[in-house]
Short mmCIF file of C-alpha atoms and ligand atoms in Angstrom, two decimals:
data_model
loop_
_atom_site.label_atom_id
_atom_site.label_comp_id
_atom_site.label_asym_id
_atom_site.label_seq_id
_atom_site.Cartn_x
_atom_site.Cartn_y
_atom_site.Cartn_z
CA MET M 265 -0.76 4.66 35.84
CA THR M 266 -0.44 6.40 39.18
CA LYS M 267 -2.24 5.09 42.25
CA TYR M 268 -3.28 7.35 45.11
CA VAL M 269 -3.07 6.90 48.87
CA PHE M 270 -4.74 9.44 51.15
CA VAL M 271 -3.83 9.80 54.79
CA THR M 272 -6.44 11.50 56.96
CA GLY M 273 -6.45 12.06 60.70
CA GLY M 274 -9.03 11.95 63.43
CA VAL M 275 -9.55 12.67 67.14
CA VAL M 276 -6.63 15.07 67.68
CA SER M 277 -3.93 16.75 65.66
CA GLY M 278 -0.26 16.03 66.19
CA LEU M 279 -0.71 12.26 65.94
CA GLY M 280 2.19 11.82 63.58
CA LYS M 281 0.16 11.64 60.39
CA GLY M 282 3.15 12.98 58.48
CA ILE M 283 5.36 10.24 59.86
CA THR M 284 2.71 7.65 59.00
CA ALA M 285 2.52 8.91 55.43
CA SER M 286 6.33 9.04 55.14
CA SER M 287 6.73 5.58 56.65
CA LEU M 288 4.33 4.02 54.17
CA ALA M 289 6.13 5.86 51.37
CA LEU M 290 9.48 4.60 52.59
CA LEU M 291 8.22 1.01 52.64
CA LEU M 292 6.87 1.27 49.09
CA LYS M 293 10.11 2.83 47.89
CA SER M 294 12.05 0.06 49.60
CA ARG M 295 9.99 -2.36 47.55
CA GLY M 296 11.15 -0.70 44.36
CA TYR M 297 8.21 1.63 43.73
CA LYS M 298 8.55 5.24 42.68
CA VAL M 299 6.71 7.32 45.24
CA PHE M 300 5.84 10.98 45.48
CA MET M 301 4.32 12.85 48.39
CA GLN M 302 1.94 15.72 48.85
CA LYS M 303 0.38 17.58 51.74
CA PHE M 304 -2.92 19.45 51.81
CA ASP M 305 -3.16 22.21 54.38
CA PRO M 306 -6.72 23.44 54.71
CA TYR M 307 -5.81 26.91 56.02
CA VAL M 308 -6.52 29.99 53.93
CA ASN M 309 -2.94 31.26 53.73
CA VAL M 310 -1.53 30.69 50.26
CA ASP M 311 1.54 29.16 51.85
CA PRO M 312 3.18 29.20 55.30
CA GLY M 313 5.80 31.69 54.05
CA THR M 314 4.15 34.65 55.72
CA MET M 315 3.20 32.89 58.96
CA SER M 316 5.06 33.41 62.19
CA PRO M 317 7.37 30.54 63.11
CA PHE M 318 5.66 30.63 66.50
CA GLN M 319 2.36 29.77 64.78
CA HIS M 320 3.54 27.29 62.30
CA GLY M 321 7.10 26.18 62.98
CA GLU M 322 9.69 26.23 60.25
CA VAL M 323 8.96 26.98 56.61
CA PHE M 324 10.44 24.21 54.49
CA VAL M 325 11.68 25.21 51.04
CA THR M 326 11.68 22.89 48.04
CA TYR M 327 14.38 23.02 45.36
CA ASP M 328 12.00 24.82 42.99
CA GLY M 329 11.39 27.57 45.51
CA CYS M 330 8.09 26.64 47.11
CA GLU M 331 7.62 27.69 50.75
CA THR M 332 5.91 24.74 52.37
CA ASP M 333 4.78 23.04 55.54
CA LEU M 334 7.48 21.48 57.68
CA ASP M 335 5.99 18.03 57.13
CA LEU M 336 7.53 18.12 53.66
CA GLY M 337 10.88 18.03 55.42
CA HIS M 338 9.90 14.76 57.09
CA TYR M 339 8.82 13.41 53.72
CA GLU M 340 12.07 14.33 51.99
CA ARG M 341 14.19 12.98 54.83
CA PHE M 342 12.30 9.68 54.93
CA ILE M 343 11.93 8.97 51.22
CA ASP M 344 15.01 10.85 50.03
CA GLU M 345 13.22 12.30 47.00
CA GLU M 346 13.09 15.99 46.16
CA LEU M 347 9.52 17.28 46.26
CA ASN M 348 8.26 20.29 44.33
CA TYR M 349 5.56 22.95 43.95
CA THR M 350 2.85 20.30 43.54
CA SER M 351 3.65 18.92 46.98
CA ASN M 352 2.01 21.47 49.24
CA ILE M 353 -1.51 22.68 48.48
CA THR M 354 -3.50 25.01 50.72
CA THR M 355 -7.03 26.38 50.61
CA GLY M 356 -5.42 29.73 49.81
CA LYS M 357 -3.72 28.29 46.70
CA ILE M 358 -6.88 26.58 45.53
CA TYR M 359 -9.06 29.64 45.99
CA SER M 360 -6.59 32.04 44.36
CA SER M 361 -6.46 29.84 41.34
CA VAL M 362 -10.26 29.47 41.15
CA ILE M 363 -10.79 33.21 41.56
CA GLU M 364 -8.17 34.00 38.95
CA LYS M 365 -9.97 31.70 36.50
CA GLU M 366 -13.30 33.30 37.34
CA ARG M 367 -11.87 36.78 36.69
CA ARG M 368 -10.44 35.60 33.39
CA GLY M 369 -13.86 34.36 32.38
CA ASP M 370 -12.81 30.73 32.16
CA TYR M 371 -16.06 29.53 33.69
CA LEU M 372 -18.06 31.02 30.80
CA GLY M 373 -20.67 32.73 32.91
CA GLY M 374 -21.33 29.77 35.19
CA THR M 375 -21.95 30.13 38.91
CA VAL M 376 -18.69 29.23 40.62
CA GLN M 377 -19.22 26.80 43.50
CA ILE M 378 -17.34 24.69 46.01
CA VAL M 379 -18.59 21.61 44.16
CA PRO M 380 -17.56 21.25 41.39
CA HIS M 381 -15.17 24.18 40.85
CA VAL M 382 -13.17 24.11 44.06
CA THR M 383 -13.19 20.32 44.26
CA ASN M 384 -12.13 20.07 40.60
CA GLU M 385 -9.23 22.38 41.32
CA ILE M 386 -8.17 20.16 44.24
CA LYS M 387 -8.46 17.00 42.13
CA GLN M 388 -6.40 18.61 39.43
CA LYS M 389 -3.61 19.21 41.99
CA ILE M 390 -3.72 15.55 42.98
CA TYR M 391 -3.56 14.33 39.40
CA GLU M 392 -0.84 16.86 38.58
CA ALA M 393 1.32 15.44 41.38
CA GLY M 394 0.90 12.04 39.76
CA SER M 395 1.53 13.09 36.16
CA SER M 396 4.41 15.49 36.82
CA SER M 397 6.30 13.06 39.06
CA GLY M 398 5.54 9.93 37.06
CA ALA M 399 5.25 8.14 40.40
CA ASP M 400 3.68 4.71 40.79
CA VAL M 401 2.07 5.89 44.00
CA VAL M 402 1.32 9.40 45.28
CA ILE M 403 0.74 9.61 49.01
CA THR M 404 -1.23 12.68 50.09
CA GLU M 405 -1.60 13.71 53.70
CA ILE M 406 -4.59 15.86 54.60
CA GLY M 407 -3.73 18.34 57.34
CA GLY M 408 -6.08 18.87 60.28
CA THR M 409 -8.63 16.39 61.56
CA VAL M 410 -11.84 15.11 60.00
CA GLY M 411 -14.79 17.16 61.10
CA ASP M 412 -12.94 20.46 60.64
CA ILE M 413 -15.02 22.87 58.56
CA GLU M 414 -12.00 23.85 56.49
CA SER M 415 -11.12 20.40 55.25
CA LEU M 416 -14.57 19.53 53.89
CA ALA M 417 -13.86 20.50 50.28
CA PHE M 418 -10.64 18.50 50.34
CA LEU M 419 -12.38 15.39 51.66
CA GLU M 420 -15.11 15.70 49.05
CA ALA M 421 -12.42 15.90 46.36
CA LEU M 422 -10.79 12.71 47.70
CA ARG M 423 -14.14 10.94 47.64
CA GLN M 424 -14.49 11.93 44.00
CA VAL M 425 -10.98 10.72 43.20
CA ARG M 426 -11.92 7.30 44.51
CA TYR M 427 -15.13 7.39 42.45
CA GLU M 428 -13.23 8.41 39.29
CA GLN M 429 -10.20 6.17 39.67
CA GLY M 430 -11.88 3.13 41.18
CA LYS M 431 -11.29 1.26 44.40
CA GLU M 432 -8.25 -0.60 43.09
CA ASN M 433 -6.42 2.67 42.46
CA VAL M 434 -7.17 4.62 45.62
CA PHE M 435 -6.50 3.69 49.24
CA PHE M 436 -7.57 5.54 52.38
CA VAL M 437 -5.51 5.41 55.56
CA HIS M 438 -7.09 6.98 58.63
CA THR M 439 -4.92 7.72 61.66
CA THR M 440 -6.51 8.03 65.07
CA LEU M 441 -5.71 8.10 68.75
CA VAL M 442 -6.42 5.24 71.14
CA PRO M 443 -5.98 6.89 74.53
CA TYR M 444 -5.07 5.16 77.75
CA ILE M 445 -7.30 6.04 80.67
CA TYR M 446 -5.55 6.02 84.00
CA GLY M 447 -7.64 4.75 86.90
CA SER M 448 -9.62 2.26 84.88
CA ASN M 449 -6.27 1.46 83.22
CA GLU M 450 -7.56 0.65 79.78
CA LEU M 451 -7.22 1.73 76.18
CA LYS M 452 -10.31 3.30 74.66
CA THR M 453 -11.51 2.76 71.07
CA LYS M 454 -14.53 5.04 71.10
CA PRO M 455 -12.73 8.17 69.79
CA THR M 456 -11.56 6.07 66.84
CA GLN M 457 -15.09 4.87 66.15
CA HIS M 458 -16.40 8.41 66.26
CA SER M 459 -13.79 9.79 63.94
CA VAL M 460 -14.48 7.03 61.43
CA ILE M 461 -18.18 7.90 61.63
CA GLU M 462 -17.18 11.48 60.85
CA LEU M 463 -15.22 10.30 57.83
CA ARG M 464 -18.07 8.14 56.56
CA ARG M 465 -20.43 11.09 56.91
CA VAL M 466 -18.50 12.69 54.02
CA GLY M 467 -18.60 9.47 52.04
CA ILE M 468 -15.18 8.05 52.80
CA GLN M 469 -14.76 4.55 54.13
CA PRO M 470 -11.18 4.01 55.34
CA ASP M 471 -9.28 0.98 54.07
CA MET M 472 -6.80 0.98 56.92
CA ILE M 473 -6.84 2.49 60.39
CA VAL M 474 -3.56 3.41 62.05
CA CYS M 475 -4.00 3.76 65.78
CA ARG M 476 -1.56 5.83 67.78
CA ALA M 477 -1.40 4.33 71.24
CA PRO M 478 1.03 4.25 74.15
CA VAL M 479 1.21 0.43 73.98
CA VAL M 480 0.59 -2.31 71.44
CA LEU M 481 -3.13 -2.99 70.87
CA GLU M 482 -4.37 -6.38 71.96
CA GLU M 483 -6.14 -8.51 69.38
CA GLY M 484 -9.49 -7.95 71.15
CA LEU M 485 -9.22 -4.17 70.72
CA LYS M 486 -8.21 -4.51 67.10
CA LYS M 487 -11.25 -6.74 66.53
CA LYS M 488 -13.50 -4.16 68.14
CA ILE M 489 -12.16 -1.38 65.91
CA SER M 490 -12.38 -3.71 62.93
CA MET M 491 -16.02 -4.57 63.61
CA PHE M 492 -17.25 -1.05 64.38
CA CYS M 493 -15.28 0.64 61.63
CA ASP M 494 -15.83 -1.99 58.99
CA VAL M 495 -12.23 -2.78 58.11
CA PRO M 496 -10.60 -6.24 58.18
CA VAL M 497 -8.82 -6.82 61.48
CA ASP M 498 -5.35 -6.99 59.93
CA HIS M 499 -6.02 -3.54 58.45
CA VAL M 500 -6.01 -2.12 61.98
CA ILE M 501 -2.39 -1.15 62.50
CA ASP M 502 -1.01 0.05 65.76
CA SER M 503 1.46 2.86 65.97
CA VAL M 504 2.97 2.75 69.42
CA ASP M 505 5.03 5.56 70.88
CA VAL M 506 8.69 4.99 70.05
CA LYS M 507 11.97 6.50 71.22
CA ASN M 508 13.49 6.29 67.77
CA ILE M 509 11.15 7.57 65.02
CA TYR M 510 12.99 5.55 62.38
CA GLN M 511 11.49 2.49 64.06
CA ILE M 512 7.97 3.45 62.93
CA PRO M 513 8.21 2.18 59.32
CA VAL M 514 9.62 -1.08 60.64
CA ASN M 515 6.67 -1.43 63.04
CA TYR M 516 4.28 -0.95 60.11
CA TYR M 517 6.23 -3.41 58.02
CA GLN M 518 5.99 -6.03 60.76
CA GLN M 519 2.22 -5.60 60.71
CA LYS M 520 2.28 -5.94 56.89
CA ALA M 521 0.77 -2.49 56.35
CA ASP M 522 2.66 -2.02 53.09
CA GLU M 523 1.73 -5.48 51.80
CA ILE M 524 -1.94 -4.87 52.52
CA LEU M 525 -1.79 -1.51 50.79
CA LEU M 526 -0.10 -2.93 47.68
CA ARG M 527 -2.46 -5.86 47.46
CA GLU M 528 -5.51 -3.62 47.70
CA LEU M 529 -4.04 -1.42 44.98
CA ASN M 530 -3.45 -4.46 42.77
CA LEU M 531 0.30 -3.92 42.77
CA PRO M 532 2.77 -6.80 43.12
CA VAL M 533 4.35 -7.13 46.57
CA GLN M 534 7.94 -6.83 45.36
CA LYS M 535 10.91 -7.82 47.49
CA ILE M 536 11.82 -5.31 50.17
CA ASP M 537 15.25 -4.01 51.02
CA LEU M 538 15.33 -2.27 54.38
CA SER M 539 18.98 -2.96 55.13
CA LYS M 540 20.14 0.67 55.05
CA TRP M 541 17.22 1.76 57.17
CA LEU M 542 17.90 -0.97 59.75
CA ASP M 543 21.55 0.12 59.88
CA LEU M 544 20.37 3.65 60.58
CA ILE M 545 18.12 2.52 63.44
CA ASP M 546 21.00 0.60 64.92
CA ARG M 547 23.32 3.58 64.65
CA VAL M 548 20.78 5.92 66.22
CA ASP M 549 20.22 3.49 69.08
CA HIS M 550 23.92 3.22 69.88
CA LEU M 551 25.27 6.75 69.80
CA LYS M 552 28.23 7.01 72.15
CA GLU M 553 29.14 10.34 73.64
CA GLU M 554 27.08 13.50 73.82
CA ILE M 555 28.10 16.81 72.33
CA GLU M 556 26.49 20.14 73.11
CA ILE M 557 25.83 22.65 70.37
CA ALA M 558 24.50 26.13 71.13
CA LEU M 559 21.66 27.20 68.86
CA VAL M 560 21.15 30.94 69.12
CA GLY M 561 17.81 32.24 67.89
CA LYS M 562 14.74 34.22 68.79
CA TYR M 563 12.23 31.40 68.28
CA VAL M 564 13.88 28.98 70.70
CA GLY M 565 10.60 28.73 72.65
CA LEU M 566 9.21 26.62 69.81
CA HIS M 567 11.73 24.04 68.69
CA ASP M 568 9.70 23.26 65.56
CA ALA M 569 10.83 26.64 64.24
CA TYR M 570 14.26 25.06 63.74
CA LEU M 571 13.13 21.55 62.83
CA SER M 572 15.34 20.91 59.80
CA VAL M 573 18.35 22.47 61.52
CA MET M 574 17.84 20.14 64.50
CA GLU M 575 17.46 17.18 62.18
CA ALA M 576 20.55 18.09 60.17
CA LEU M 577 22.56 18.34 63.41
CA LYS M 578 21.32 14.91 64.43
CA HIS M 579 22.24 13.45 61.03
CA ALA M 580 25.79 14.75 61.44
CA GLY M 581 25.76 13.17 64.90
CA TYR M 582 24.80 9.81 63.37
CA LYS M 583 27.75 10.10 61.03
CA TYR M 584 30.22 10.63 63.87
CA ASN M 585 28.46 8.46 66.39
CA VAL M 586 27.61 11.27 68.80
CA LYS M 587 24.38 12.37 70.36
CA ILE M 588 23.60 16.04 69.83
CA LYS M 589 22.43 18.01 72.81
CA ILE M 590 21.14 21.45 71.92
CA ASN M 591 21.82 24.38 74.20
CA TRP M 592 18.87 26.64 73.30
CA VAL M 593 20.07 30.21 73.62
CA ASP M 594 17.50 32.98 73.37
CA SER M 595 19.16 35.73 71.34
CA GLU M 596 17.06 38.44 72.95
CA ALA M 597 18.11 37.40 76.46
CA LEU M 598 21.71 37.28 75.24
CA GLU M 599 21.63 41.00 74.51
CA GLN M 600 21.67 41.80 78.24
CA GLU M 601 23.57 38.73 79.42
CA LYS M 602 26.62 39.56 81.54
CA ASN M 603 28.25 36.18 81.60
CA LEU M 604 28.66 34.70 78.13
CA ASP M 605 31.23 32.22 79.44
CA LYS M 606 28.49 30.67 81.51
CA VAL M 607 26.01 30.52 78.61
CA PHE M 608 28.48 28.74 76.34
CA ALA M 609 30.40 26.87 79.04
CA HIS M 610 29.57 23.39 77.73
CA SER M 611 28.93 24.18 74.07
CA LYS M 612 31.44 22.78 71.60
CA GLY M 613 29.96 24.57 68.62
CA ILE M 614 27.80 27.65 68.04
CA LEU M 615 25.13 27.76 65.36
CA ILE M 616 23.13 30.81 64.32
CA PRO M 617 20.23 29.77 62.08
CA GLY M 618 17.99 31.83 59.78
CA GLY M 619 15.59 34.47 60.97
CA PHE M 620 13.82 37.72 60.20
CA GLY M 621 13.44 41.13 61.84
CA ASN M 622 15.60 42.96 64.32
CA ARG M 623 14.61 41.40 67.64
CA GLY M 624 17.57 39.67 69.28
CA ILE M 625 20.02 40.74 66.59
CA GLU M 626 22.59 42.22 68.97
CA GLY M 627 22.50 38.99 70.99
CA LYS M 628 23.30 37.01 67.88
CA ILE M 629 26.15 39.37 67.07
CA ARG M 630 27.57 38.77 70.54
CA ALA M 631 27.32 35.00 69.99
CA ALA M 632 29.16 35.21 66.65
CA GLN M 633 31.84 37.35 68.28
CA TYR M 634 32.19 34.85 71.11
CA ALA M 635 32.67 31.99 68.65
CA ARG M 636 35.22 33.97 66.64
CA VAL M 637 37.26 35.18 69.58
CA HIS M 638 37.21 31.88 71.48
CA GLN M 639 37.88 29.85 68.33
CA ILE M 640 34.75 27.77 68.87
CA PRO M 641 33.45 26.02 65.72
CA PHE M 642 30.78 28.19 64.15
CA LEU M 643 28.09 27.62 61.57
CA GLY M 644 25.95 30.52 60.39
CA ILE M 645 22.92 29.99 58.21
CA CYS M 646 21.27 32.74 56.16
CA LEU M 647 20.65 35.45 58.79
CA GLY M 648 23.47 33.67 60.66
CA MET M 649 25.85 34.53 57.81
CA GLN M 650 24.67 38.13 57.70
CA ILE M 651 25.26 38.39 61.45
CA ALA M 652 28.76 36.93 61.17
CA VAL M 653 29.64 39.47 58.50
CA ILE M 654 28.29 42.41 60.50
CA GLU M 655 30.17 41.29 63.59
CA PHE M 656 33.44 40.97 61.65
CA ALA M 657 32.98 44.35 59.99
CA ARG M 658 32.31 46.07 63.30
CA ASN M 659 34.83 44.39 65.56
CA VAL M 660 37.67 43.44 63.23
CA CYS M 661 37.49 46.00 60.45
CA GLY M 662 36.42 48.91 62.65
CA ILE M 663 33.34 49.67 60.56
CA THR M 664 31.36 50.51 63.67
CA GLY M 665 28.20 51.56 61.82
CA ALA M 666 27.92 48.21 60.04
CA SER M 667 24.45 46.70 60.01
CA SER M 668 21.74 45.37 57.73
CA THR M 669 19.10 47.61 56.22
CA GLU M 670 16.63 45.00 57.42
CA PHE M 671 17.27 46.09 61.02
CA GLN M 672 18.28 49.68 60.44
CA GLU M 673 17.08 51.14 57.19
CA LEU M 674 19.35 54.15 57.26
CA CYS M 675 22.42 52.59 58.81
CA GLU M 676 25.78 54.16 58.15
CA ASP M 677 27.35 51.08 56.60
CA PRO M 678 24.82 48.77 54.97
CA ILE M 679 27.08 45.71 54.89
CA ILE M 680 23.91 43.68 54.36
CA ASP M 681 21.46 45.31 52.00
CA LEU M 682 18.27 44.58 50.12
CA MET M 683 18.97 42.75 46.87
CA SER M 684 18.49 45.16 43.99
CA ASP M 685 15.72 43.10 42.40
CA GLN M 686 13.89 43.16 45.74
CA LYS M 687 13.68 46.94 45.94
CA SER M 688 10.49 47.31 43.90
CA ILE M 689 8.69 44.36 45.52
CA ILE M 690 5.72 45.23 47.71
CA ASN M 691 4.05 41.87 48.37
CA LYS M 692 5.52 39.86 51.22
CA GLY M 693 4.29 36.42 50.16
CA GLY M 694 6.39 34.25 47.84
CA THR M 695 8.71 37.09 46.82
CA LEU M 696 11.97 36.23 48.57
CA ARG M 697 14.92 34.74 46.69
CA LEU M 698 13.69 31.18 46.91
CA GLY M 699 14.90 27.71 46.04
CA ASN M 700 17.98 26.45 44.24
CA TYR M 701 20.73 28.77 43.09
CA ALA M 702 24.23 27.85 42.03
CA CYS M 703 27.30 28.53 44.12
CA LYS M 704 30.85 28.31 42.83
CA LEU M 705 33.37 27.19 45.40
CA GLN M 706 36.90 28.44 45.71
CA LYS M 707 39.57 25.75 45.88
CA GLY M 708 41.60 25.45 49.06
CA THR M 709 38.78 26.63 51.34
CA LEU M 710 36.81 24.85 54.06
CA ALA M 711 33.76 24.87 51.82
CA TYR M 712 35.65 23.17 49.02
CA LYS M 713 37.04 20.63 51.43
CA ASP M 714 33.51 19.86 52.61
CA TYR M 715 31.78 19.62 49.26
CA LYS M 716 34.69 18.45 47.09
CA GLU M 717 32.95 20.04 44.11
CA ASP M 718 33.34 23.20 42.05
CA LEU M 719 29.69 24.01 41.65
CA ILE M 720 26.93 23.24 44.12
CA TYR M 721 23.21 23.99 44.27
CA GLU M 722 21.52 24.91 47.52
CA ARG M 723 18.10 26.15 48.58
CA HIS M 724 17.57 29.77 49.55
CA ARG M 725 15.03 31.92 51.36
CA HIS M 726 16.14 35.50 51.86
CA ARG M 727 15.68 39.09 50.73
CA TYR M 728 18.94 40.71 51.84
CA GLU M 729 22.45 40.03 50.63
CA PHE M 730 26.07 40.84 51.37
CA ASN M 731 26.96 44.23 49.93
CA ASN M 732 29.91 43.63 47.58
CA ARG M 733 31.18 47.18 48.10
CA TYR M 734 32.66 45.95 51.38
CA ARG M 735 34.24 42.79 50.04
CA GLU M 736 37.75 44.10 49.63
CA VAL M 737 38.05 45.60 53.14
CA LEU M 738 36.76 42.45 54.77
CA GLU M 739 39.02 40.29 52.61
CA GLN M 740 42.04 42.32 53.64
CA LYS M 741 41.22 41.65 57.29
CA GLY M 742 40.93 37.90 56.81
CA MET M 743 37.44 37.04 55.68
CA ILE M 744 37.33 34.50 52.86
CA PHE M 745 34.50 34.61 50.35
CA SER M 746 34.60 30.95 49.46
CA GLY M 747 31.28 30.56 47.67
CA ILE M 748 29.87 32.95 45.08
CA ASN M 749 26.84 32.77 42.83
CA PRO M 750 28.32 32.79 39.31
CA ASP M 751 25.40 34.66 37.74
CA SER M 752 24.83 37.50 40.19
CA ASN M 753 28.19 37.60 41.98
CA LEU M 754 26.25 37.31 45.24
CA VAL M 755 28.17 36.05 48.26
CA GLU M 756 26.99 32.58 49.26
CA ILE M 757 29.65 31.38 51.74
CA ILE M 758 32.11 33.14 54.02
CA GLU M 759 34.90 31.79 56.23
CA LEU M 760 37.61 33.19 58.48
CA LYS M 761 41.31 32.73 57.90
CA SER M 762 42.30 32.93 61.53
CA HIS M 763 39.87 30.39 62.90
CA PRO M 764 39.88 26.57 62.79
CA HIS M 765 36.24 26.31 61.76
CA PHE M 766 34.18 29.40 61.13
CA ILE M 767 31.86 29.10 58.17
CA ALA M 768 28.53 30.64 57.23
CA CYS M 769 26.28 30.43 54.21
CA GLN M 770 23.48 32.52 52.72
CA PHE M 771 21.49 29.38 51.80
CA HIS M 772 19.83 26.73 53.95
CA PRO M 773 21.88 23.53 53.93
CA GLU M 774 19.57 21.94 56.51
CA PHE M 775 16.92 21.23 53.88
CA LYS M 776 19.16 18.84 51.99
CA SER M 777 20.47 16.81 54.90
CA ARG M 778 19.33 13.18 55.14
CA PRO M 779 19.59 10.72 58.05
CA ASN M 780 21.82 8.46 55.99
CA ARG M 781 23.66 11.28 54.24
CA SER M 782 24.61 14.13 56.50
CA HIS M 783 25.01 17.48 54.77
CA PRO M 784 28.71 18.32 54.28
CA LEU M 785 28.51 21.66 56.14
CA PHE M 786 26.78 20.09 59.15
CA ALA M 787 29.07 17.07 59.08
CA SER M 788 32.23 19.17 59.13
CA PHE M 789 30.77 21.45 61.81
CA ILE M 790 30.10 18.50 64.11
CA GLU M 791 33.48 16.97 63.28
CA ALA M 792 35.15 20.25 64.25
CA SER M 793 33.08 20.41 67.44
CA ILE M 794 34.24 16.93 68.39
CA HIS M 795 37.85 18.02 67.85
CA TYR M 796 37.24 21.15 69.86
CA LYS M 797 35.86 19.06 72.71
CA LYS M 798 39.03 16.98 72.74
N1 LIG H 946 16.12 38.12 57.11
C1 LIG H 946 17.19 37.78 56.23
C2 LIG H 946 16.87 38.08 54.79
O1 LIG H 946 15.74 38.21 54.43
C3 LIG H 946 17.60 36.33 56.41
C4 LIG H 946 16.56 35.37 56.00
C5 LIG H 946 16.75 33.99 56.57
O2 LIG H 946 17.53 33.81 57.50
N2 LIG H 946 16.01 33.02 56.06
O3 LIG H 946 17.76 38.15 53.98
#
């Protein structure tokens, strides 16, 4: 039988609720439990797929093709389990499903209401996460903060889950902020008290309170929170600011957060093995030299837009004991830039990540050209691969009109074109080529050397593809098509013959990178950058 843990947040957003949820999940997994994670986002969008990266940061893609909140990336990286379509639920998803049922007549003439119809739908998503994953414990994070109008239906559903499943099967963790007031120089518990009052107003009594604070909470403060919020004092856990986020689960473990949780859920406190995690912390704390990688994109103003890419770079750094410094290069500014040598002066590798639309495209093309000509290690991802191909077609093969129909619908040479099955699609949401697709690797290539496998599966999120009509010309001039989808013949990976490390892929390798298991394409990119530096 699955048990349920709900993580809510109070006072302010951005407290690290996702990291709290992931840390608890990691501890349970390290004690031998099967865990699964889920996030509720109370906004009305069906998924973040159609939101601007500036609004929402990156869109994380699951193997089964769900476009989800970037917190799912934290979950996967912490617990090293692949999540799926049941893992990210929004108000938009819940309402579409309820309205579809209403239109079908499923409610048999009844008046459709928030309670019970919407709340039932939410509960069903919670139970489905449990039954489809077969997990011992499902940990669900509720986005936003208590008191938000939009999260009310979700909170009511959680209250009902506790009522239906019983106290021994459901556990509530509430994360809050304990701010430090300069001048009087003290930590304040009142915001925590108020946010717990807010939670109780909707019928939820937290079982544990995780307090984000700049310093460790003294016993007296914990007692105060305990007394006013009605939780045992050892259930008040502090979450101090850390330099190394991998330290957070260990801090919770030292305060016995996982033991308390298991005991309250009537689950045996099995032996824990954190050895690999402790090794990771040690490695992260002792990285030797620094290496600069240029990341060229149009959303560089909001680093969250490239969260998984940044993480994957760091993971590769852990593998080779180097600290990654990112040189954020705004692709739009690059279009007019006179001195590219100056922009890339200290960069030992150039990465062009995914993206949409035509803003900054010419800047990215210049960056790809710079990497090719100066033999700087290059990694292109999704749009980054399309850019690399356009650049090569224009500047090496002399196809001067080469472009993508995404940027120039009627371009002379549509080297990158809309996939044929995309041509009749009108809706923007959820209609890209999403999730896992196979890719067959050609022996003797960089890609094969990296993966050491014939057939790989990677996650996708794109609408345009390489136009195979141009394959032969590009091949003749030295482009290698090292990865191909065996079913559609679609180009998945390209490389360059005359370059020590120039590789680009149509998929998103960053989603599968883990702190303890760097993704092969990122690992070899960083390895090549280290060589280049030397
Ligand atoms: N805009 C491109 C496409 O749709 C690339 C997408 C991406 O980089 N994720 O094909």
